[in-house]
């Protein structure tokens, strides 16, 4: 069940769903929200949580939780710079799914 079907609309979710609907495609995506957040961080290491939530189409709390998951599992290093955070992707971390455990995150980010 997607967020919009459950009656909850996170920040930006309307834009994500609208693109899928206007292109005549179903609303499934290749990457999970964790993968999308990782790619947002890879594109902009100084990105704010609010920007991540807008771009991915999730709420800010969900974005914070996902970033915390990525940091806790060693995929991302978070460094404080004044009042902001700077993130660095660990390109040598391996994908979690057993089918792709031999692949490193760097290959996904660089693709």
mmCIF file of N, CA, C and O in Angstrom:
data_model
loop_
_atom_site.group_PDB
_atom_site.id
_atom_site.type_symbol
_atom_site.label_atom_id
_atom_site.label_comp_id
_atom_site.label_asym_id
_atom_site.label_seq_id
_atom_site.Cartn_x
_atom_site.Cartn_y
_atom_site.Cartn_z
ATOM 1 N N UNK A 1 0.851 -1.177 0.000
ATOM 2 C CA UNK A 1 0.000 0.000 0.000
ATOM 3 C C UNK A 1 0.890 1.232 0.000
ATOM 4 O O UNK A 1 1.783 1.343 0.807
ATOM 5 N N UNK A 2 0.641 2.163 -0.901
ATOM 6 C CA UNK A 2 1.438 3.378 -0.945
ATOM 7 C C UNK A 2 0.883 4.386 0.043
ATOM 8 O O UNK A 2 -0.238 4.264 0.527
ATOM 9 N N UNK A 3 1.675 5.407 0.326
ATOM 10 C CA UNK A 3 1.266 6.432 1.292
ATOM 11 C C UNK A 3 -0.019 7.110 0.855
ATOM 12 O O UNK A 3 -0.895 7.374 1.666
ATOM 13 N N UNK A 4 -0.159 7.381 -0.437
ATOM 14 C CA UNK A 4 -1.355 8.078 -0.894
ATOM 15 C C UNK A 4 -2.584 7.188 -0.794
ATOM 16 O O UNK A 4 -3.676 7.659 -0.538
ATOM 17 N N UNK A 5 -2.433 5.878 -0.975
ATOM 18 C CA UNK A 5 -3.566 4.972 -0.860
ATOM 19 C C UNK A 5 -3.990 4.817 0.587
ATOM 20 O O UNK A 5 -5.132 4.542 0.869
ATOM 21 N N UNK A 6 -3.058 4.978 1.511
ATOM 22 C CA UNK A 6 -3.379 4.841 2.926
ATOM 23 C C UNK A 6 -4.006 6.109 3.487
ATOM 24 O O UNK A 6 -4.385 6.145 4.637
ATOM 25 N N UNK A 7 -4.089 7.160 2.697
ATOM 26 C CA UNK A 7 -4.684 8.407 3.157
ATOM 27 C C UNK A 7 -3.663 9.394 3.696
ATOM 28 O O UNK A 7 -4.004 10.494 4.061
ATOM 29 N N UNK A 8 -2.397 9.028 3.774
ATOM 30 C CA UNK A 8 -1.352 9.914 4.257
ATOM 31 C C UNK A 8 -0.583 10.455 3.072
ATOM 32 O O UNK A 8 -0.192 9.708 2.193
ATOM 33 N N UNK A 9 -0.376 11.733 3.065
ATOM 34 C CA UNK A 9 0.413 12.338 1.997
ATOM 35 C C UNK A 9 1.578 13.060 2.620
ATOM 36 O O UNK A 9 1.410 14.095 3.227
ATOM 37 N N UNK A 10 2.758 12.478 2.490
ATOM 38 C CA UNK A 10 3.973 13.121 2.975
ATOM 39 C C UNK A 10 4.341 14.266 2.062
ATOM 40 O O UNK A 10 3.777 14.438 0.988
ATOM 41 N N UNK A 11 5.318 15.040 2.483
ATOM 42 C CA UNK A 11 5.766 16.175 1.675
ATOM 43 C C UNK A 11 6.268 15.678 0.337
ATOM 44 O O UNK A 11 7.091 14.794 0.267
ATOM 45 N N UNK A 12 5.725 16.234 -0.728
ATOM 46 C CA UNK A 12 6.203 15.901 -2.058
ATOM 47 C C UNK A 12 5.588 14.657 -2.653
ATOM 48 O O UNK A 12 5.833 14.346 -3.799
ATOM 49 N N UNK A 13 4.782 13.907 -1.905
ATOM 50 C CA UNK A 13 4.242 12.657 -2.422
ATOM 51 C C UNK A 13 3.292 12.884 -3.585
ATOM 52 O O UNK A 13 3.204 12.057 -4.474
ATOM 53 N N UNK A 14 2.592 13.997 -3.592
ATOM 54 C CA UNK A 14 1.683 14.284 -4.691
ATOM 55 C C UNK A 14 2.446 14.418 -6.001
ATOM 56 O O UNK A 14 2.005 13.927 -7.028
ATOM 57 N N UNK A 15 3.594 15.063 -5.962
ATOM 58 C CA UNK A 15 4.389 15.238 -7.180
ATOM 59 C C UNK A 15 4.882 13.898 -7.706
ATOM 60 O O UNK A 15 4.843 13.639 -8.904
ATOM 61 N N UNK A 16 5.328 13.019 -6.822
ATOM 62 C CA UNK A 16 5.818 11.703 -7.227
ATOM 63 C C UNK A 16 4.690 10.906 -7.852
ATOM 64 O O UNK A 16 4.839 10.321 -8.914
ATOM 65 N N UNK A 17 3.527 10.868 -7.187
ATOM 66 C CA UNK A 17 2.392 10.106 -7.703
ATOM 67 C C UNK A 17 1.856 10.703 -8.989
ATOM 68 O O UNK A 17 1.432 9.980 -9.874
ATOM 69 N N UNK A 18 1.861 12.022 -9.104
ATOM 70 C CA UNK A 18 1.355 12.673 -10.297
ATOM 71 C C UNK A 18 2.196 12.323 -11.516
ATOM 72 O O UNK A 18 1.665 12.060 -12.577
ATOM 73 N N UNK A 19 3.505 12.271 -11.362
ATOM 74 C CA UNK A 19 4.382 11.907 -12.476
ATOM 75 C C UNK A 19 4.059 10.494 -12.936
ATOM 76 O O UNK A 19 3.915 10.232 -14.129
ATOM 77 N N UNK A 20 3.922 9.561 -11.999
ATOM 78 C CA UNK A 20 3.629 8.171 -12.354
ATOM 79 C C UNK A 20 2.286 8.062 -13.065
ATOM 80 O O UNK A 20 2.153 7.335 -14.045
ATOM 81 N N UNK A 21 1.280 8.785 -12.587
ATOM 82 C CA UNK A 21 -0.048 8.706 -13.169
ATOM 83 C C UNK A 21 -0.108 9.359 -14.540
ATOM 84 O O UNK A 21 -0.738 8.843 -15.450
ATOM 85 N N UNK A 22 0.562 10.487 -14.728
ATOM 86 C CA UNK A 22 0.482 11.184 -16.005
ATOM 87 C C UNK A 22 1.239 10.459 -17.099
ATOM 88 O O UNK A 22 0.943 10.641 -18.266
ATOM 89 N N UNK A 23 2.201 9.637 -16.725
ATOM 90 C CA UNK A 23 2.945 8.891 -17.729
ATOM 91 C C UNK A 23 2.270 7.567 -18.052
ATOM 92 O O UNK A 23 2.770 6.789 -18.849
ATOM 93 N N UNK A 24 1.122 7.289 -17.424
ATOM 94 C CA UNK A 24 0.387 6.075 -17.708
ATOM 95 C C UNK A 24 1.034 4.816 -17.172
ATOM 96 O O UNK A 24 0.785 3.727 -17.654
ATOM 97 N N UNK A 25 1.883 4.952 -16.188
ATOM 98 C CA UNK A 25 2.580 3.812 -15.607
ATOM 99 C C UNK A 25 2.028 3.532 -14.219
ATOM 100 O O UNK A 25 1.483 4.404 -13.566
ATOM 101 N N UNK A 26 2.231 2.302 -13.753
ATOM 102 C CA UNK A 26 1.884 2.011 -12.368
ATOM 103 C C UNK A 26 2.869 2.738 -11.461
ATOM 104 O O UNK A 26 3.893 3.240 -11.907
ATOM 105 N N UNK A 27 2.589 2.771 -10.162
ATOM 106 C CA UNK A 27 3.364 3.630 -9.272
ATOM 107 C C UNK A 27 4.498 2.927 -8.527
ATOM 108 O O UNK A 27 4.970 3.431 -7.531
ATOM 109 N N UNK A 28 4.973 1.779 -9.003
ATOM 110 C CA UNK A 28 6.108 1.135 -8.337
ATOM 111 C C UNK A 28 7.405 1.791 -8.786
ATOM 112 O O UNK A 28 7.475 2.406 -9.842
ATOM 113 N N UNK A 29 8.419 1.686 -7.926
ATOM 114 C CA UNK A 29 9.718 2.306 -8.204
ATOM 115 C C UNK A 29 10.824 1.263 -8.076
ATOM 116 O O UNK A 29 10.678 0.277 -7.359
ATOM 117 N N UNK A 30 11.928 1.470 -8.756
ATOM 118 C CA UNK A 30 13.052 0.543 -8.692
ATOM 119 C C UNK A 30 13.745 0.559 -7.338
ATOM 120 O O UNK A 30 14.196 -0.457 -6.853
ATOM 121 N N UNK A 31 13.886 1.724 -6.744
ATOM 122 C CA UNK A 31 14.632 1.851 -5.501
ATOM 123 C C UNK A 31 13.700 2.116 -4.327
ATOM 124 O O UNK A 31 12.678 2.770 -4.465
ATOM 125 N N UNK A 32 14.104 1.643 -3.163
ATOM 126 C CA UNK A 32 13.375 1.938 -1.932
ATOM 127 C C UNK A 32 13.651 3.388 -1.539
ATOM 128 O O UNK A 32 14.524 4.059 -2.108
ATOM 129 N N UNK A 33 12.939 3.858 -0.526
ATOM 130 C CA UNK A 33 13.208 5.202 -0.021
ATOM 131 C C UNK A 33 14.629 5.307 0.509
ATOM 132 O O UNK A 33 15.272 6.343 0.366
ATOM 133 N N UNK A 34 15.151 4.229 1.091
ATOM 134 C CA UNK A 34 16.543 4.246 1.562
ATOM 135 C C UNK A 34 17.502 4.471 0.381
ATOM 136 O O UNK A 34 18.440 5.257 0.481
ATOM 137 N N UNK A 35 17.261 3.793 -0.720
ATOM 138 C CA UNK A 35 18.097 3.980 -1.904
ATOM 139 C C UNK A 35 17.984 5.379 -2.467
ATOM 140 O O UNK A 35 18.982 5.993 -2.866
ATOM 141 N N UNK A 36 16.772 5.913 -2.487
ATOM 142 C CA UNK A 36 16.574 7.270 -2.994
ATOM 143 C C UNK A 36 17.254 8.307 -2.114
ATOM 144 O O UNK A 36 17.858 9.260 -2.611
ATOM 145 N N UNK A 37 17.178 8.127 -0.792
ATOM 146 C CA UNK A 37 17.840 9.045 0.128
ATOM 147 C C UNK A 37 19.355 8.967 -0.068
ATOM 148 O O UNK A 37 20.047 9.995 -0.123
ATOM 149 N N UNK A 38 19.879 7.767 -0.204
ATOM 150 C CA UNK A 38 21.315 7.594 -0.429
ATOM 151 C C UNK A 38 21.763 8.340 -1.687
ATOM 152 O O UNK A 38 22.792 9.026 -1.684
ATOM 153 N N UNK A 39 20.983 8.238 -2.753
ATOM 154 C CA UNK A 39 21.342 8.932 -3.995
ATOM 155 C C UNK A 39 21.224 10.448 -3.863
ATOM 156 O O UNK A 39 22.025 11.187 -4.434
ATOM 157 N N UNK A 40 20.252 10.930 -3.093
ATOM 158 C CA UNK A 40 20.150 12.374 -2.846
ATOM 159 C C UNK A 40 21.393 12.871 -2.120
ATOM 160 O O UNK A 40 21.937 13.922 -2.464
ATOM 161 N N UNK A 41 21.834 12.113 -1.132
ATOM 162 C CA UNK A 41 23.035 12.493 -0.379
ATOM 163 C C UNK A 41 24.264 12.443 -1.277
ATOM 164 O O UNK A 41 25.130 13.315 -1.204
ATOM 165 N N UNK A 42 24.331 11.457 -2.151
ATOM 166 C CA UNK A 42 25.476 11.346 -3.062
ATOM 167 C C UNK A 42 25.532 12.553 -4.005
ATOM 168 O O UNK A 42 26.614 13.049 -4.319
ATOM 169 N N UNK A 43 24.387 13.030 -4.436
ATOM 170 C CA UNK A 43 24.344 14.187 -5.338
ATOM 171 C C UNK A 43 24.713 15.484 -4.643
ATOM 172 O O UNK A 43 25.296 16.379 -5.238
ATOM 173 N N UNK A 44 24.300 15.605 -3.368
ATOM 174 C CA UNK A 44 24.532 16.845 -2.628
ATOM 175 C C UNK A 44 24.880 16.519 -1.187
ATOM 176 O O UNK A 44 23.980 16.346 -0.353
ATOM 177 N N UNK A 45 26.163 16.412 -0.856
ATOM 178 C CA UNK A 45 26.579 16.037 0.502
ATOM 179 C C UNK A 45 26.154 17.015 1.593
ATOM 180 O O UNK A 45 26.189 16.673 2.763
ATOM 181 N N UNK A 46 25.731 18.214 1.240
ATOM 182 C CA UNK A 46 25.283 19.200 2.239
ATOM 183 C C UNK A 46 23.761 19.350 2.232
ATOM 184 O O UNK A 46 23.229 20.303 2.792
ATOM 185 N N UNK A 47 23.067 18.409 1.654
ATOM 186 C CA UNK A 47 21.608 18.474 1.548
ATOM 187 C C UNK A 47 20.967 18.486 2.936
ATOM 188 O O UNK A 47 21.466 17.860 3.870
ATOM 189 N N UNK A 48 19.870 19.206 3.071
ATOM 190 C CA UNK A 48 19.126 19.266 4.329
ATOM 191 C C UNK A 48 18.052 18.184 4.339
ATOM 192 O O UNK A 48 17.574 17.759 3.288
ATOM 193 N N UNK A 49 17.648 17.793 5.533
ATOM 194 C CA UNK A 49 16.595 16.788 5.685
ATOM 195 C C UNK A 49 15.318 17.230 4.977
ATOM 196 O O UNK A 49 14.654 16.431 4.307
ATOM 197 N N UNK A 50 14.979 18.500 5.080
ATOM 198 C CA UNK A 50 13.762 18.998 4.424
ATOM 199 C C UNK A 50 13.859 18.860 2.904
ATOM 200 O O UNK A 50 12.857 18.566 2.244
ATOM 201 N N UNK A 51 15.046 19.060 2.360
ATOM 202 C CA UNK A 51 15.237 18.901 0.918
ATOM 203 C C UNK A 51 15.140 17.431 0.518
ATOM 204 O O UNK A 51 14.569 17.106 -0.533
ATOM 205 N N UNK A 52 15.690 16.550 1.347
ATOM 206 C CA UNK A 52 15.579 15.110 1.078
ATOM 207 C C UNK A 52 14.114 14.710 1.064
ATOM 208 O O UNK A 52 13.655 14.013 0.150
ATOM 209 N N UNK A 53 13.363 15.147 2.069
ATOM 210 C CA UNK A 53 11.954 14.757 2.149
ATOM 211 C C UNK A 53 11.165 15.262 0.945
ATOM 212 O O UNK A 53 10.326 14.544 0.399
ATOM 213 N N UNK A 54 11.455 16.478 0.510
ATOM 214 C CA UNK A 54 10.775 17.026 -0.678
ATOM 215 C C UNK A 54 11.126 16.231 -1.931
ATOM 216 O O UNK A 54 10.254 15.901 -2.733
ATOM 217 N N UNK A 55 12.391 15.931 -2.114
ATOM 218 C CA UNK A 55 12.832 15.252 -3.328
ATOM 219 C C UNK A 55 12.363 13.799 -3.395
ATOM 220 O O UNK A 55 11.987 13.308 -4.456
ATOM 221 N N UNK A 56 12.387 13.109 -2.262
ATOM 222 C CA UNK A 56 12.008 11.695 -2.236
ATOM 223 C C UNK A 56 10.493 11.523 -2.137
ATOM 224 O O UNK A 56 9.947 10.532 -2.577
ATOM 225 N N UNK A 57 9.815 12.542 -1.572
ATOM 226 C CA UNK A 57 8.369 12.459 -1.435
ATOM 227 C C UNK A 57 7.942 11.764 -0.152
ATOM 228 O O UNK A 57 6.969 11.020 -0.134
ATOM 229 N N UNK A 58 8.705 11.991 0.911
ATOM 230 C CA UNK A 58 8.405 11.417 2.222
ATOM 231 C C UNK A 58 8.402 12.535 3.252
ATOM 232 O O UNK A 58 8.838 13.654 2.964
ATOM 233 N N UNK A 59 7.930 12.251 4.443
ATOM 234 C CA UNK A 59 7.934 13.244 5.509
ATOM 235 C C UNK A 59 9.327 13.453 6.069
ATOM 236 O O UNK A 59 10.226 12.631 5.872
ATOM 237 N N UNK A 60 9.507 14.560 6.784
ATOM 238 C CA UNK A 60 10.824 14.860 7.352
ATOM 239 C C UNK A 60 11.236 13.838 8.403
ATOM 240 O O UNK A 60 12.413 13.494 8.481
ATOM 241 N N UNK A 61 10.288 13.352 9.203
ATOM 242 C CA UNK A 61 10.640 12.335 10.197
ATOM 243 C C UNK A 61 11.111 11.049 9.527
ATOM 244 O O UNK A 61 12.051 10.406 9.985
ATOM 245 N N UNK A 62 10.458 10.670 8.455
ATOM 246 C CA UNK A 62 10.871 9.474 7.711
ATOM 247 C C UNK A 62 12.267 9.679 7.131
ATOM 248 O O UNK A 62 13.107 8.772 7.178
ATOM 249 N N UNK A 63 12.528 10.875 6.597
ATOM 250 C CA UNK A 63 13.854 11.176 6.048
ATOM 251 C C UNK A 63 14.919 11.113 7.140
ATOM 252 O O UNK A 63 16.004 10.560 6.935
ATOM 253 N N UNK A 64 14.611 11.668 8.323
ATOM 254 C CA UNK A 64 15.558 11.611 9.446
ATOM 255 C C UNK A 64 15.843 10.175 9.849
ATOM 256 O O UNK A 64 16.986 9.806 10.101
ATOM 257 N N UNK A 65 14.804 9.351 9.903
ATOM 258 C CA UNK A 65 14.960 7.950 10.288
ATOM 259 C C UNK A 65 15.811 7.202 9.269
ATOM 260 O O UNK A 65 16.695 6.410 9.632
ATOM 261 N N UNK A 66 15.579 7.442 8.008
ATOM 262 C CA UNK A 66 16.349 6.765 6.958
ATOM 263 C C UNK A 66 17.806 7.186 7.013
ATOM 264 O O UNK A 66 18.708 6.340 6.921
ATOM 265 N N UNK A 67 18.082 8.476 7.177
ATOM 266 C CA UNK A 67 19.469 8.938 7.290
ATOM 267 C C UNK A 67 20.121 8.296 8.509
ATOM 268 O O UNK A 67 21.267 7.827 8.436
ATOM 269 N N UNK A 68 19.397 8.225 9.623
ATOM 270 C CA UNK A 68 19.942 7.579 10.829
ATOM 271 C C UNK A 68 20.242 6.104 10.570
ATOM 272 O O UNK A 68 21.283 5.589 11.016
ATOM 273 N N UNK A 69 19.370 5.418 9.829
ATOM 274 C CA UNK A 69 19.619 4.016 9.463
ATOM 275 C C UNK A 69 20.896 3.893 8.631
ATOM 276 O O UNK A 69 21.728 3.010 8.880
ATOM 277 N N UNK A 70 21.039 4.764 7.639
ATOM 278 C CA UNK A 70 22.207 4.711 6.751
ATOM 279 C C UNK A 70 23.496 4.996 7.514
ATOM 280 O O UNK A 70 24.528 4.375 7.251
ATOM 281 N N UNK A 71 23.433 5.917 8.472
ATOM 282 C CA UNK A 71 24.599 6.234 9.297
ATOM 283 C C UNK A 71 24.924 5.052 10.214
ATOM 284 O O UNK A 71 26.073 4.611 10.306
ATOM 285 N N UNK A 72 23.903 4.507 10.874
ATOM 286 C CA UNK A 72 24.107 3.401 11.823
ATOM 287 C C UNK A 72 24.683 2.158 11.145
ATOM 288 O O UNK A 72 25.486 1.439 11.747
ATOM 289 N N UNK A 73 24.304 1.927 9.899
ATOM 290 C CA UNK A 73 24.771 0.732 9.186
ATOM 291 C C UNK A 73 26.038 0.967 8.371
ATOM 292 O O UNK A 73 26.474 0.085 7.633
ATOM 293 N N UNK A 74 26.620 2.166 8.479
ATOM 294 C CA UNK A 74 27.908 2.435 7.852
ATOM 295 C C UNK A 74 27.873 2.817 6.390
ATOM 296 O O UNK A 74 28.913 2.860 5.732
ATOM 297 N N UNK A 75 26.704 3.126 5.861
ATOM 298 C CA UNK A 75 26.607 3.541 4.458
ATOM 299 C C UNK A 75 26.927 5.019 4.288
ATOM 300 O O UNK A 75 27.350 5.451 3.222
ATOM 301 N N UNK A 76 26.711 5.796 5.357
ATOM 302 C CA UNK A 76 26.909 7.240 5.317
ATOM 303 C C UNK A 76 27.619 7.665 6.597
ATOM 304 O O UNK A 76 27.352 7.130 7.669
ATOM 305 N N UNK A 77 28.525 8.635 6.454
ATOM 306 C CA UNK A 77 29.166 9.264 7.606
ATOM 307 C C UNK A 77 28.623 10.683 7.689
ATOM 308 O O UNK A 77 28.609 11.408 6.685
ATOM 309 N N UNK A 78 28.152 11.062 8.879
ATOM 310 C CA UNK A 78 27.585 12.399 9.086
ATOM 311 C C UNK A 78 28.581 13.219 9.898
ATOM 312 O O UNK A 78 29.031 12.787 10.950
ATOM 313 N N UNK A 79 28.909 14.416 9.411
ATOM 314 C CA UNK A 79 29.828 15.324 10.096
ATOM 315 C C UNK A 79 29.133 16.663 10.279
ATOM 316 O O UNK A 79 28.531 17.183 9.339
ATOM 317 N N UNK A 80 29.232 17.197 11.457
ATOM 318 C CA UNK A 80 28.623 18.494 11.743
ATOM 319 C C UNK A 80 29.525 19.610 11.222
ATOM 320 O O UNK A 80 30.729 19.621 11.486
ATOM 321 N N UNK A 81 28.950 20.547 10.470
ATOM 322 C CA UNK A 81 29.661 21.736 9.972
ATOM 323 C C UNK A 81 28.858 22.957 10.390
ATOM 324 O O UNK A 81 27.920 23.341 9.701
ATOM 325 N N UNK A 82 29.219 23.534 11.526
ATOM 326 C CA UNK A 82 28.452 24.671 12.040
ATOM 327 C C UNK A 82 27.065 24.207 12.432
ATOM 328 O O UNK A 82 26.909 23.309 13.245
ATOM 329 N N UNK A 83 26.048 24.790 11.812
ATOM 330 C CA UNK A 83 24.660 24.426 12.106
ATOM 331 C C UNK A 83 24.122 23.387 11.130
ATOM 332 O O UNK A 83 22.942 23.044 11.190
ATOM 333 N N UNK A 84 24.937 22.922 10.225
ATOM 334 C CA UNK A 84 24.490 21.976 9.197
ATOM 335 C C UNK A 84 25.265 20.678 9.294
ATOM 336 O O UNK A 84 26.290 20.590 9.949
ATOM 337 N N UNK A 85 24.760 19.688 8.589
ATOM 338 C CA UNK A 85 25.453 18.407 8.479
ATOM 339 C C UNK A 85 26.050 18.267 7.092
ATOM 340 O O UNK A 85 25.510 18.789 6.115
ATOM 341 N N UNK A 86 27.137 17.561 7.041
ATOM 342 C CA UNK A 86 27.741 17.168 5.765
ATOM 343 C C UNK A 86 27.780 15.659 5.781
ATOM 344 O O UNK A 86 28.101 15.044 6.791
ATOM 345 N N UNK A 87 27.441 15.049 4.668
ATOM 346 C CA UNK A 87 27.372 13.608 4.577
ATOM 347 C C UNK A 87 28.411 13.098 3.580
ATOM 348 O O UNK A 87 28.723 13.763 2.598
ATOM 349 N N UNK A 88 28.916 11.925 3.861
ATOM 350 C CA UNK A 88 29.856 11.269 2.946
ATOM 351 C C UNK A 88 29.413 9.816 2.786
ATOM 352 O O UNK A 88 29.202 9.106 3.762
ATOM 353 N N UNK A 89 29.266 9.397 1.552
ATOM 354 C CA UNK A 89 28.881 8.025 1.241
ATOM 355 C C UNK A 89 30.095 7.123 1.406
ATOM 356 O O UNK A 89 31.198 7.468 0.990
ATOM 357 N N UNK A 90 29.886 5.956 1.987
ATOM 358 C CA UNK A 90 30.929 4.932 2.063
ATOM 359 C C UNK A 90 30.788 4.060 0.818
ATOM 360 O O UNK A 90 29.932 3.164 0.779
ATOM 361 N N UNK A 91 31.602 4.287 -0.202
ATOM 362 C CA UNK A 91 31.430 3.551 -1.458
ATOM 363 C C UNK A 91 31.775 2.069 -1.350
ATOM 364 O O UNK A 91 31.427 1.281 -2.224
ATOM 365 N N UNK A 92 32.434 1.675 -0.268
ATOM 366 C CA UNK A 92 32.857 0.283 -0.104
ATOM 367 C C UNK A 92 31.847 -0.568 0.668
ATOM 368 O O UNK A 92 32.018 -1.778 0.777
ATOM 369 N N UNK A 93 30.800 0.065 1.197
ATOM 370 C CA UNK A 93 29.750 -0.690 1.891
ATOM 371 C C UNK A 93 29.021 -1.559 0.868
ATOM 372 O O UNK A 93 28.836 -1.167 -0.285
ATOM 373 N N UNK A 94 28.611 -2.723 1.291
ATOM 374 C CA UNK A 94 27.951 -3.671 0.379
ATOM 375 C C UNK A 94 26.435 -3.549 0.469
ATOM 376 O O UNK A 94 25.889 -3.213 1.521
ATOM 377 N N UNK A 95 25.774 -3.817 -0.655
ATOM 378 C CA UNK A 95 24.319 -3.803 -0.678
ATOM 379 C C UNK A 95 23.784 -4.863 0.284
ATOM 380 O O UNK A 95 24.428 -5.889 0.504
ATOM 381 N N UNK A 96 22.614 -4.647 0.836
ATOM 382 C CA UNK A 96 22.090 -5.500 1.902
ATOM 383 C C UNK A 96 21.433 -6.780 1.416
ATOM 384 O O UNK A 96 21.459 -7.791 2.096
ATOM 385 N N UNK A 97 20.799 -6.755 0.271
ATOM 386 C CA UNK A 97 20.071 -7.939 -0.193
ATOM 387 C C UNK A 97 21.056 -9.064 -0.494
ATOM 388 O O UNK A 97 22.078 -8.831 -1.158
ATOM 389 N N UNK A 98 20.779 -10.275 -0.030
ATOM 390 C CA UNK A 98 21.717 -11.396 -0.250
ATOM 391 C C UNK A 98 22.054 -11.628 -1.722
ATOM 392 O O UNK A 98 23.168 -12.035 -2.048
ATOM 393 N N UNK A 99 21.125 -11.340 -2.602
ATOM 394 C CA UNK A 99 21.359 -11.532 -4.030
ATOM 395 C C UNK A 99 22.447 -10.597 -4.565
ATOM 396 O O UNK A 99 23.165 -10.930 -5.505
ATOM 397 N N UNK A 100 22.595 -9.430 -3.932
ATOM 398 C CA UNK A 100 23.542 -8.426 -4.413
ATOM 399 C C UNK A 100 24.603 -8.069 -3.370
ATOM 400 O O UNK A 100 25.251 -7.029 -3.463
ATOM 401 N N UNK A 101 24.783 -8.913 -2.374
ATOM 402 C CA UNK A 101 25.711 -8.625 -1.277
ATOM 403 C C UNK A 101 27.156 -8.485 -1.738
ATOM 404 O O UNK A 101 27.980 -7.906 -1.034
ATOM 405 N N UNK A 102 27.460 -8.984 -2.926
ATOM 406 C CA UNK A 102 28.820 -8.857 -3.443
ATOM 407 C C UNK A 102 29.063 -7.497 -4.107
ATOM 408 O O UNK A 102 30.198 -7.147 -4.417
ATOM 409 N N UNK A 103 28.011 -6.712 -4.299
ATOM 410 C CA UNK A 103 28.144 -5.403 -4.948
ATOM 411 C C UNK A 103 28.309 -4.301 -3.916
ATOM 412 O O UNK A 103 27.686 -4.327 -2.861
ATOM 413 N N UNK A 104 29.127 -3.321 -4.256
ATOM 414 C CA UNK A 104 29.361 -2.185 -3.358
ATOM 415 C C UNK A 104 28.444 -1.014 -3.727
ATOM 416 O O UNK A 104 28.053 -0.848 -4.879
ATOM 417 N N UNK A 105 28.146 -0.203 -2.739
ATOM 418 C CA UNK A 105 27.276 0.952 -2.913
ATOM 419 C C UNK A 105 27.862 1.916 -3.955
ATOM 420 O O UNK A 105 27.118 2.547 -4.699
ATOM 421 N N UNK A 106 29.170 2.012 -4.016
ATOM 422 C CA UNK A 106 29.815 2.910 -4.964
ATOM 423 C C UNK A 106 29.381 2.666 -6.396
ATOM 424 O O UNK A 106 29.222 3.600 -7.175
ATOM 425 N N UNK A 107 29.142 1.404 -6.759
ATOM 426 C CA UNK A 107 28.705 1.073 -8.111
ATOM 427 C C UNK A 107 27.316 1.638 -8.375
ATOM 428 O O UNK A 107 27.027 2.110 -9.488
ATOM 429 N N UNK A 108 26.448 1.616 -7.383
ATOM 430 C CA UNK A 108 25.104 2.165 -7.521
ATOM 431 C C UNK A 108 25.158 3.680 -7.627
ATOM 432 O O UNK A 108 24.526 4.280 -8.485
ATOM 433 N N UNK A 109 25.931 4.305 -6.762
ATOM 434 C CA UNK A 109 26.030 5.765 -6.731
ATOM 435 C C UNK A 109 26.689 6.302 -7.999
ATOM 436 O O UNK A 109 26.273 7.335 -8.523
ATOM 437 N N UNK A 110 27.657 5.593 -8.519
ATOM 438 C CA UNK A 110 28.379 6.047 -9.709
ATOM 439 C C UNK A 110 27.620 5.776 -11.013
ATOM 440 O O UNK A 110 28.001 6.296 -12.049
ATOM 441 N N UNK A 111 26.583 4.952 -10.952
ATOM 442 C CA UNK A 111 25.854 4.568 -12.171
ATOM 443 C C UNK A 111 25.096 5.725 -12.768
ATOM 444 O O UNK A 111 24.802 6.684 -12.195
#
